[in-house]
Short mmCIF file of C-alpha atoms in Angstrom, two decimals:
data_model
loop_
_atom_site.label_atom_id
_atom_site.label_comp_id
_atom_site.label_asym_id
_atom_site.label_seq_id
_atom_site.Cartn_x
_atom_site.Cartn_y
_atom_site.Cartn_z
CA UNK A 17 94.05 123.16 109.78
CA UNK A 18 92.29 119.90 109.41
CA UNK A 19 90.70 117.80 112.09
CA UNK A 20 89.16 114.38 112.27
CA UNK A 21 88.74 111.39 114.53
CA UNK A 22 88.74 107.72 113.53
CA UNK A 23 87.55 104.79 115.63
CA UNK A 24 87.64 101.17 114.45
CA UNK A 25 85.54 98.40 115.99
CA UNK A 26 86.44 94.76 115.28
CA UNK A 27 86.81 95.18 111.55
CA UNK A 28 84.22 97.98 111.71
CA UNK A 29 86.41 101.05 111.26
CA UNK A 30 84.49 104.03 112.62
CA UNK A 31 85.87 107.44 111.63
CA UNK A 32 84.61 110.57 113.32
CA UNK A 33 85.51 113.66 111.33
CA UNK A 34 85.44 117.29 112.48
CA UNK A 35 86.15 119.86 109.74
CA UNK A 36 88.84 118.32 107.61
CA UNK A 37 89.99 115.97 104.90
CA UNK A 38 92.18 113.81 107.19
CA UNK A 39 89.40 111.53 108.37
CA UNK A 40 88.05 111.19 104.84
CA UNK A 41 91.54 110.22 103.65
CA UNK A 42 91.95 107.65 106.46
CA UNK A 43 88.56 106.18 105.54
CA UNK A 44 89.52 106.06 101.85
CA UNK A 45 92.61 103.98 102.67
CA UNK A 46 90.79 101.79 105.16
CA UNK A 47 88.06 100.87 102.74
CA UNK A 48 90.67 99.87 100.16
CA UNK A 49 91.49 96.87 102.36
CA UNK A 50 89.34 93.71 102.07
CA UNK A 51 89.83 93.30 105.84
CA UNK A 52 87.55 96.28 106.50
CA UNK A 53 83.78 95.69 106.31
CA UNK A 54 82.45 99.02 107.53
CA UNK A 55 83.71 102.55 108.11
CA UNK A 56 81.65 105.24 109.87
CA UNK A 57 82.54 108.89 109.26
CA UNK A 58 81.16 111.41 111.76
CA UNK A 59 81.32 115.05 110.65
CA UNK A 60 80.48 117.69 113.25
CA UNK A 61 79.53 120.36 110.71
CA UNK A 62 76.93 120.39 107.94
CA UNK A 63 79.39 119.56 105.14
CA UNK A 64 82.56 117.59 104.54
CA UNK A 65 85.85 119.22 103.63
CA UNK A 66 86.61 121.65 106.45
CA UNK A 67 89.07 124.28 105.30
CA UNK A 68 88.72 123.07 101.67
CA UNK A 69 86.00 125.63 101.08
CA UNK A 70 85.08 127.30 97.76
CA UNK A 71 82.42 129.69 96.52
CA UNK A 72 81.25 128.78 93.00
CA UNK A 73 79.27 131.55 91.41
CA UNK A 74 76.73 131.15 88.63
CA UNK A 75 78.95 133.16 86.24
CA UNK A 76 81.65 130.46 86.58
CA UNK A 77 83.95 132.38 88.93
CA UNK A 78 85.47 130.36 91.75
CA UNK A 79 86.84 131.86 94.97
CA UNK A 80 88.78 129.89 97.55
CA UNK A 81 88.40 130.51 101.30
CA UNK A 82 91.08 128.04 102.32
CA UNK A 83 93.88 126.19 100.43
CA UNK A 84 93.87 127.29 96.81
CA UNK A 85 96.50 125.01 95.36
CA UNK A 86 98.48 121.87 96.11
CA UNK A 87 102.10 121.17 95.28
CA UNK A 88 102.81 117.90 93.41
CA UNK A 89 106.40 117.50 94.65
CA UNK A 90 107.73 114.65 96.78
CA UNK A 91 106.13 111.44 97.99
CA UNK A 92 103.25 113.21 99.73
CA UNK A 93 102.51 115.17 96.53
CA UNK A 94 102.53 112.03 94.41
CA UNK A 95 100.31 110.31 96.95
CA UNK A 96 97.65 113.02 96.66
CA UNK A 97 97.74 113.00 92.87
CA UNK A 98 97.36 109.21 92.90
CA UNK A 99 94.21 109.67 95.00
CA UNK A 100 92.91 112.39 92.66
CA UNK A 101 93.49 110.02 89.76
CA UNK A 102 91.57 107.25 91.52
CA UNK A 103 88.67 109.63 92.18
CA UNK A 104 88.41 110.36 88.45
CA UNK A 105 89.29 114.05 88.86
CA UNK A 106 92.18 114.11 86.33
CA UNK A 107 90.07 116.07 83.82
CA UNK A 108 89.28 118.72 86.44
CA UNK A 109 92.93 119.52 87.16
CA UNK A 110 94.15 123.07 86.56
CA UNK A 111 97.97 122.83 86.55
CA UNK A 112 100.36 125.75 86.96
CA UNK A 113 103.84 124.97 85.61
CA UNK A 114 107.10 126.58 86.62
CA UNK A 115 107.19 128.75 83.49
CA UNK A 116 103.83 130.35 84.28
CA UNK A 117 103.79 133.97 85.39
CA UNK A 118 102.11 132.96 88.66
CA UNK A 119 105.08 130.73 89.43
CA UNK A 120 107.80 133.14 88.34
CA UNK A 121 106.37 136.39 89.67
CA UNK A 122 106.05 136.38 93.44
CA UNK A 123 106.49 139.56 95.37
CA UNK A 124 107.31 140.85 98.85
CA UNK A 125 106.05 144.18 100.14
CA UNK A 126 108.87 145.94 102.00
CA UNK A 127 109.40 149.65 102.83
CA UNK A 128 106.00 150.40 101.27
CA UNK A 129 107.06 148.99 97.90
CA UNK A 130 106.46 145.78 95.95
CA UNK A 131 109.65 143.86 95.11
CA UNK A 132 109.77 140.87 92.82
CA UNK A 133 111.53 138.00 94.55
CA UNK A 134 114.71 136.85 92.80
CA UNK A 135 114.35 133.74 90.66
CA UNK A 136 116.72 131.82 88.41
CA UNK A 137 120.49 132.08 88.28
CA UNK A 138 120.45 135.74 87.23
CA UNK A 139 118.41 136.65 90.26
CA UNK A 140 120.98 135.04 92.54
CA UNK A 141 123.97 136.70 90.85
CA UNK A 142 122.90 140.34 91.19
CA UNK A 143 121.65 142.54 93.97
CA UNK A 144 117.86 142.60 93.85
CA UNK A 145 115.95 144.94 96.21
CA UNK A 146 114.93 144.67 98.97
CA UNK A 147 118.12 142.65 99.59
CA UNK A 148 121.41 144.51 100.01
CA UNK A 149 123.63 142.00 98.21
CA UNK A 150 123.42 139.08 95.75
CA UNK A 151 121.80 136.04 97.42
CA UNK A 152 124.49 133.80 95.88
CA UNK A 153 126.90 135.23 98.46
CA UNK A 154 124.61 133.96 101.26
CA UNK A 155 124.52 130.54 99.64
CA UNK A 156 128.27 130.37 99.14
CA UNK A 157 128.95 131.37 102.74
CA UNK A 158 126.35 128.88 104.03
CA UNK A 159 128.53 125.88 103.12
CA UNK A 160 131.14 127.05 105.61
CA UNK A 161 128.75 127.52 108.55
CA UNK A 162 129.14 124.96 111.34
CA UNK A 163 126.31 122.53 112.10
CA UNK A 164 124.03 123.50 114.97
CA UNK A 165 124.26 121.47 118.15
CA UNK A 166 120.65 121.86 119.42
CA UNK A 167 117.96 119.28 118.65
CA UNK A 168 115.64 122.09 117.53
CA UNK A 169 115.75 125.79 116.77
CA UNK A 170 113.44 128.57 115.74
CA UNK A 171 113.20 129.06 111.99
CA UNK A 172 114.45 132.65 112.29
CA UNK A 173 117.48 131.63 114.34
CA UNK A 174 118.31 128.74 111.97
CA UNK A 175 118.14 130.85 108.80
CA UNK A 176 119.92 133.81 110.41
CA UNK A 177 122.75 131.52 111.44
CA UNK A 178 123.10 129.82 108.10
CA UNK A 179 122.01 132.39 105.50
CA UNK A 180 122.05 135.74 107.26
CA UNK A 181 119.69 137.90 109.29
CA UNK A 182 118.47 139.97 106.31
CA UNK A 183 117.16 136.88 104.54
CA UNK A 184 115.51 135.68 107.73
CA UNK A 185 113.92 139.09 108.49
CA UNK A 186 112.47 139.57 105.03
CA UNK A 187 112.04 136.38 102.99
CA UNK A 188 111.66 133.78 105.72
CA UNK A 189 109.52 135.93 107.99
CA UNK A 190 107.16 136.56 105.04
CA UNK A 191 107.20 132.91 103.97
CA UNK A 192 106.23 131.65 107.43
CA UNK A 193 103.37 134.15 107.57
CA UNK A 194 102.15 132.92 104.18
CA UNK A 195 102.43 129.19 104.95
CA UNK A 196 101.82 128.93 108.69
CA UNK A 197 100.28 132.33 109.47
CA UNK A 198 102.90 132.22 112.21
CA UNK A 199 105.93 133.95 113.74
CA UNK A 200 109.22 132.50 112.48
CA UNK A 201 110.85 133.54 115.77
CA UNK A 202 108.69 130.98 117.60
CA UNK A 203 108.12 128.28 114.96
CA UNK A 204 110.31 125.16 114.92
CA UNK A 205 112.58 124.58 111.97
CA UNK A 206 112.70 120.84 112.73
CA UNK A 207 108.89 120.46 112.53
CA UNK A 208 107.99 123.14 109.94
CA UNK A 209 110.90 122.63 107.51
CA UNK A 210 112.26 119.12 108.25
CA UNK A 211 114.05 119.00 104.92
CA UNK A 212 116.22 121.99 105.92
CA UNK A 213 116.87 120.65 109.42
CA UNK A 214 117.80 117.21 108.09
CA UNK A 215 120.04 118.71 105.41
CA UNK A 216 122.12 120.42 108.06
CA UNK A 217 122.14 117.36 110.33
CA UNK A 218 123.09 114.84 107.62
CA UNK A 219 125.20 116.95 105.27
CA UNK A 220 126.35 119.86 107.44
CA UNK A 221 124.98 122.29 104.87
CA UNK A 222 121.65 123.20 103.25
CA UNK A 223 123.37 123.53 99.88
CA UNK A 224 124.94 120.07 100.10
CA UNK A 225 121.70 118.65 101.46
CA UNK A 226 119.76 119.97 98.47
CA UNK A 227 122.37 118.61 96.04
CA UNK A 228 123.03 115.25 97.68
CA UNK A 229 119.78 114.57 99.47
CA UNK A 230 118.94 115.04 103.13
CA UNK A 231 117.72 111.57 103.99
CA UNK A 232 115.36 108.75 102.97
CA UNK A 233 111.89 109.57 101.69
CA UNK A 234 108.87 107.23 101.39
CA UNK A 235 108.97 105.04 98.27
CA UNK A 236 105.75 105.78 96.43
CA UNK A 237 105.50 105.17 92.69
CA UNK A 238 103.76 107.89 90.68
CA UNK A 239 100.50 107.12 88.92
CA UNK A 240 99.62 108.59 85.50
CA UNK A 241 98.66 112.01 86.89
CA UNK A 242 101.75 112.27 89.04
CA UNK A 243 103.90 111.27 86.03
CA UNK A 244 102.17 113.97 83.98
CA UNK A 245 102.96 116.54 86.67
CA UNK A 246 106.65 115.65 86.40
CA UNK A 247 106.70 115.69 82.60
CA UNK A 248 104.91 119.06 82.44
CA UNK A 249 106.87 120.57 85.37
CA UNK A 250 103.89 121.49 87.51
CA UNK A 251 104.62 123.90 90.34
CA UNK A 252 101.13 123.42 91.82
CA UNK A 253 97.62 122.46 90.80
CA UNK A 254 94.04 123.22 91.68
CA UNK A 255 90.62 122.04 90.51
CA UNK A 256 88.26 123.65 87.99
CA UNK A 257 85.30 123.63 90.44
CA UNK A 258 87.43 124.69 93.43
CA UNK A 259 89.31 122.75 96.07
CA UNK A 260 86.06 121.95 97.87
CA UNK A 261 85.19 119.63 94.98
CA UNK A 262 88.12 117.41 96.09
CA UNK A 263 86.45 116.68 99.42
CA UNK A 264 83.08 116.34 97.76
CA UNK A 265 84.40 113.76 95.28
CA UNK A 266 86.18 111.87 98.07
CA UNK A 267 83.05 111.72 100.25
CA UNK A 268 81.00 110.59 97.23
CA UNK A 269 83.58 107.88 96.51
CA UNK A 270 83.33 106.67 100.09
CA UNK A 271 79.53 106.66 99.99
CA UNK A 272 79.52 104.60 96.78
CA UNK A 273 82.02 102.09 98.14
CA UNK A 274 79.22 100.40 100.07
CA UNK A 275 81.39 100.11 103.17
CA UNK A 276 81.38 103.68 104.45
CA UNK A 277 78.60 105.47 106.35
CA UNK A 278 78.84 109.26 106.26
CA UNK A 279 77.16 111.34 108.98
CA UNK A 280 77.03 115.15 109.12
CA UNK A 281 76.17 117.26 112.15
CA UNK A 282 77.50 114.47 114.35
CA UNK A 283 80.08 116.02 116.66
CA UNK A 284 81.78 113.93 119.33
CA UNK A 285 80.93 114.91 122.91
CA UNK A 286 83.00 112.45 124.96
CA UNK A 287 85.16 109.36 124.49
CA UNK A 288 85.25 106.79 127.27
CA UNK A 289 87.12 103.49 127.61
CA UNK A 290 85.12 100.33 127.03
CA UNK A 291 85.79 96.62 127.50
CA UNK A 292 87.01 96.51 123.93
CA UNK A 293 88.16 99.88 122.69
CA UNK A 294 86.01 102.96 123.22
CA UNK A 295 82.52 104.34 123.49
CA UNK A 296 81.97 107.53 121.54
CA UNK A 297 79.17 109.73 122.87
CA UNK A 298 77.34 111.92 120.36
CA UNK A 299 74.49 114.33 121.01
CA UNK A 300 71.98 111.71 119.95
CA UNK A 301 73.58 108.38 120.71
CA UNK A 302 76.62 106.23 121.40
CA UNK A 303 78.97 104.38 119.03
CA UNK A 304 81.34 101.58 119.99
CA UNK A 305 84.73 101.26 118.35
CA UNK A 306 87.87 99.18 118.74
CA UNK A 307 90.20 101.95 117.62
CA UNK A 308 90.19 105.72 117.14
CA UNK A 309 92.04 107.53 114.35
CA UNK A 310 91.81 111.16 115.44
CA UNK A 311 92.35 114.04 113.08
CA UNK A 312 90.59 116.51 115.37
CA UNK A 313 92.67 119.55 116.31
CA UNK A 314 94.81 118.58 119.29
CA UNK A 315 92.94 120.87 121.67
CA UNK A 316 89.56 119.63 120.50
CA UNK A 317 90.65 116.03 121.08
CA UNK A 318 91.94 116.88 124.55
CA UNK A 319 88.48 118.17 125.52
CA UNK A 320 86.71 114.89 124.72
CA UNK A 321 89.22 112.40 126.15
CA UNK A 322 88.44 110.75 129.53
CA UNK A 323 90.16 111.76 132.83
CA UNK A 324 92.26 108.58 132.62
CA UNK A 325 94.02 110.18 129.62
CA UNK A 326 94.96 113.38 131.51
CA UNK A 327 98.72 113.33 130.73
CA UNK A 328 97.92 112.97 127.01
CA UNK A 329 95.23 115.65 127.24
CA UNK A 330 97.70 118.08 128.77
CA UNK A 331 100.17 117.58 125.91
CA UNK A 332 97.40 117.97 123.33
CA UNK A 333 96.21 121.17 125.01
CA UNK A 334 99.65 122.67 124.53
CA UNK A 335 99.43 122.83 120.70
CA UNK A 336 98.21 126.31 119.80
CA UNK A 337 96.08 127.32 116.81
CA UNK A 338 95.71 130.63 115.02
CA UNK A 339 92.79 132.31 113.29
CA UNK A 340 93.00 133.66 109.74
CA UNK A 341 90.57 135.97 107.94
CA UNK A 342 90.38 135.41 104.16
CA UNK A 343 88.72 138.27 102.29
CA UNK A 344 87.97 137.57 98.62
CA UNK A 345 87.72 140.71 96.45
CA UNK A 346 86.62 141.27 92.87
CA UNK A 347 87.16 144.54 90.98
CA UNK A 348 85.93 145.79 87.62
CA UNK A 349 88.48 145.71 84.85
CA UNK A 350 92.27 145.23 85.02
CA UNK A 351 93.47 147.10 88.07
CA UNK A 352 96.69 145.32 89.22
CA UNK A 353 100.00 147.17 88.74
CA UNK A 354 101.85 143.82 88.41
CA UNK A 355 101.16 140.32 87.17
CA UNK A 356 101.87 137.28 89.32
CA UNK A 357 100.60 135.06 92.09
CA UNK A 358 100.60 137.65 94.85
CA UNK A 359 102.78 139.17 97.53
CA UNK A 360 103.74 138.45 101.12
CA UNK A 361 104.42 140.98 103.85
CA UNK A 362 107.00 140.64 106.66
CA UNK A 363 105.71 141.21 110.17
CA UNK A 364 107.85 144.36 110.52
CA UNK A 365 105.89 146.00 107.67
CA UNK A 366 102.31 145.23 108.59
CA UNK A 367 101.66 142.55 111.22
CA UNK A 368 97.91 142.32 110.60
CA UNK A 369 98.05 141.61 106.85
CA UNK A 370 99.86 138.34 106.10
CA UNK A 371 99.74 138.56 102.31
CA UNK A 372 97.69 139.26 99.21
CA UNK A 373 96.99 136.57 96.63
CA UNK A 374 95.63 138.45 93.64
CA UNK A 375 92.01 137.73 94.43
CA UNK A 376 92.22 137.59 98.24
CA UNK A 377 93.71 139.19 101.29
CA UNK A 378 94.88 137.02 104.22
CA UNK A 379 94.98 138.58 107.66
CA UNK A 380 95.59 137.81 111.31
CA UNK A 381 97.26 134.54 112.13
CA UNK A 382 99.61 134.86 115.13
CA UNK A 383 98.85 138.60 115.15
CA UNK A 384 95.05 138.34 115.02
CA UNK A 385 94.35 139.21 118.66
CA UNK A 386 96.90 142.07 118.64
CA UNK A 387 95.44 143.73 115.54
CA UNK A 388 91.74 142.80 115.47
CA UNK A 389 90.91 141.71 119.02
CA UNK A 390 88.89 138.58 119.74
CA UNK A 391 87.73 136.49 116.73
CA UNK A 392 84.42 136.21 118.60
CA UNK A 393 83.73 139.94 118.39
CA UNK A 394 85.43 141.14 115.20
CA UNK A 395 82.94 142.11 112.47
CA UNK A 396 82.97 141.31 108.74
CA UNK A 397 82.81 145.04 108.07
CA UNK A 398 86.03 145.63 110.02
CA UNK A 399 87.85 142.83 108.19
CA UNK A 400 86.60 143.99 104.77
CA UNK A 401 87.71 147.57 105.49
CA UNK A 402 91.18 146.38 106.54
CA UNK A 403 91.47 144.22 103.40
CA UNK A 404 90.43 146.96 100.97
CA UNK A 405 92.77 149.39 102.68
CA UNK A 406 95.64 146.91 102.19
CA UNK A 407 94.80 146.66 98.47
CA UNK A 408 94.64 150.45 98.25
CA UNK A 409 97.90 151.16 100.00
CA UNK A 410 99.97 148.24 98.67
CA UNK A 411 98.63 147.94 95.08
CA UNK A 412 97.31 151.45 94.45
CA UNK A 413 93.75 150.29 93.78
CA UNK A 414 91.45 153.20 94.64
CA UNK A 415 88.15 151.84 93.32
CA UNK A 416 85.76 149.87 95.51
CA UNK A 417 85.38 146.13 94.95
CA UNK A 418 82.27 145.10 93.01
CA UNK A 419 82.03 141.84 95.01
CA UNK A 420 83.48 140.58 98.25
CA UNK A 421 83.33 137.66 100.66
CA UNK A 422 84.69 137.53 104.19
CA UNK A 423 85.56 134.12 105.67
CA UNK A 424 86.80 134.01 109.26
CA UNK A 425 88.64 130.70 109.71
CA UNK A 426 88.85 130.28 113.46
CA UNK A 427 91.67 128.14 114.87
CA UNK A 428 92.59 126.90 111.41
CA UNK A 429 96.38 126.47 111.49
CA UNK A 430 98.32 124.69 114.25
CA UNK A 431 101.54 126.38 115.39
CA UNK A 432 104.54 124.08 115.61
CA UNK A 433 106.57 125.95 118.19
CA UNK A 434 110.15 125.09 119.02
CA UNK A 435 110.18 121.64 120.65
CA UNK A 436 107.00 120.50 118.87
CA UNK A 437 108.57 117.20 117.84
CA UNK A 438 109.18 116.30 121.49
CA UNK A 439 105.49 116.89 122.34
CA UNK A 440 104.37 114.63 119.48
CA UNK A 441 106.90 111.96 120.44
CA UNK A 442 105.66 112.11 124.06
CA UNK A 443 102.04 111.80 122.92
CA UNK A 444 102.70 108.72 120.85
CA UNK A 445 104.83 107.23 123.61
CA UNK A 446 101.98 107.68 126.09
CA UNK A 447 99.54 106.08 123.64
CA UNK A 448 101.83 103.07 123.15
CA UNK A 449 102.76 102.77 126.83
CA UNK A 450 99.13 102.76 127.92
CA UNK A 451 97.96 100.49 125.05
CA UNK A 452 95.47 103.09 123.88
CA UNK A 453 93.64 102.14 120.68
CA UNK A 454 94.29 105.63 119.28
CA UNK A 455 96.07 107.07 116.23
CA UNK A 456 96.83 110.78 115.79
CA UNK A 457 96.56 112.23 112.32
CA UNK A 458 95.70 115.61 110.81
CA UNK A 459 97.42 118.97 110.79
CA UNK A 460 98.24 119.20 114.52
CA UNK A 461 101.19 116.81 114.42
CA UNK A 462 103.18 116.01 111.27
CA UNK A 463 102.55 118.80 108.76
CA UNK A 464 99.87 121.40 107.99
CA UNK A 465 99.56 121.05 104.21
CA UNK A 466 96.74 119.16 102.47
CA UNK A 467 99.34 116.67 101.22
CA UNK A 468 100.67 116.09 104.76
CA UNK A 469 97.18 115.59 106.23
CA UNK A 470 96.18 113.08 103.51
CA UNK A 471 99.45 111.19 103.91
CA UNK A 472 98.96 111.01 107.69
CA UNK A 473 95.60 109.31 107.06
CA UNK A 474 97.34 106.78 104.78
CA UNK A 475 100.03 106.16 107.40
CA UNK A 476 97.46 105.48 110.15
CA UNK A 477 95.51 103.09 107.93
CA UNK A 478 98.68 101.19 107.01
CA UNK A 479 99.67 100.86 110.65
CA UNK A 480 96.28 99.31 111.41
CA UNK A 481 95.73 96.99 108.47
CA UNK A 482 99.08 96.73 106.69
CA UNK A 483 100.78 98.52 103.86
CA UNK A 484 98.63 97.24 101.00
CA UNK A 485 96.26 100.20 100.96
#
C-alpha cells in the first residue's frame, strides 16, 4: 500500500515518491552515505506519508485511517525501531505488550456471534468455539503431514492441507482479510507468509520450523528502542500523535540533512531512457537521473515506463490492488460488550465487512466491487451506513455515533496471488538482463507491511552504495 520512485544521477540520488513511506525510507538510507551529495524526493500528492494517515483532533483524540500499529518482531521490526530511535521519536512511542488486553483479546465473528480466539496453552488444550475440537490436535497432526511438492500454493490450500479445513475457513480466511484485505483462496502462501512456506520446505513441518527455525534471517543488531521492545515484550507499537507523525518526522529529518530536496504535488508523467540513466518528465519540467528506485505501485510504474520496457510493464500491470474503506466511529460512553483489540470476520459471514477494530470498521478489499460497486461512484453516506449497521448487528450498539470519518483508500493493498514470486523474479531478471538503472521497492513486491516497505528501501540503498547505511 505504499508507492514511491527513486532515481539517482551521478551521486545525485533523485527519489520520486507517490503516496508512501518507501521512497522516504530509501532517501533516509541514501543520505546516510557520504557518497551521496543530493537526493530529490518527488511526492505526487500534497503531503508525505501516503497510507500513514491520521486525524488529530483538538481534544487530543487520534484516529488512524491506515496502519495503526507496527510489530517490533524480527529483523525488519528491529530495523524500523532503529530508524524511529534515530529520528528522536522514542518518547512518542505507545507500546502494547503481550499481557495487554488488546493483545490477549482478539475475536472472530462467526454464526452471528463474537468468539474470543484461543490463546495460551489452555486455549489450545480445550475446544473453544467456533472451533469443533482443541487446536492442539491440529498442531499434533500437522507434524505428520507430508511436505508439499509445488513451488507455491494458495494460503487456504496450504493451511487446509497442514492444519485442517476448519482452521483455514475461519481463522486464516479472517486473518487474510484483516492483513491483506484479500481472499486466502487466491493469495500465495510463499509470498504472503514466507515463514510458513519456508518452515515446511526446510523442516517438513510448521511446528518444527517454528521450534528449530525456518531459515536464515538478516543480521541486524537492535538499537536501544528495539532492545527495550524485547525486554518489555511489546506485541506492537504506535505513536502518540498518530502514525502520520512517523512520515512527518522522517521528511523533516531528510529536509534538515541538507542533502535532500522534498517536492510535493510533483507526480511523474513519463520516464524515458537517456544517454546516462533516465529523464523523468513532470508536469512542470524534466529531471535527469542515473538510477531509479521505484516504490510506486506496480501498475502506476507500468504506466510511466517507455515502450522499450514493454515486457517489464506487462508484468507490472499484472499485480492487482484492492480498495479499502476505513470508517472511524466515536460513540458516547462505554458501549462495547467486550474489551480487546477488535474482531475479524470470515468471508462466509459477511464479505463486505473485513473487520472491526474498536474505533473503526474496515470494508471492501477483494470484495469491494461485489458489495459496494465502483470506488469511483460509492458515497461516504453509503459506507457510513454500512459501517454503523455492522457495529449494530455485530456489537449490539444501537445508538448513533457522535463523530465519524470516512476514508476511502483506493488501490491501497497489492494482492500477492499464487505465483507472485515468479513475477517478481521475472521483473528483476528483465531489469538485470537489460541493464536498466532501476530498483523496485515498496509494497507491490516483497511485503505489504510498513516494516517490509521500509526494509525494501534500505535494501535498495545498500545495493546501490554498499551496506554501510
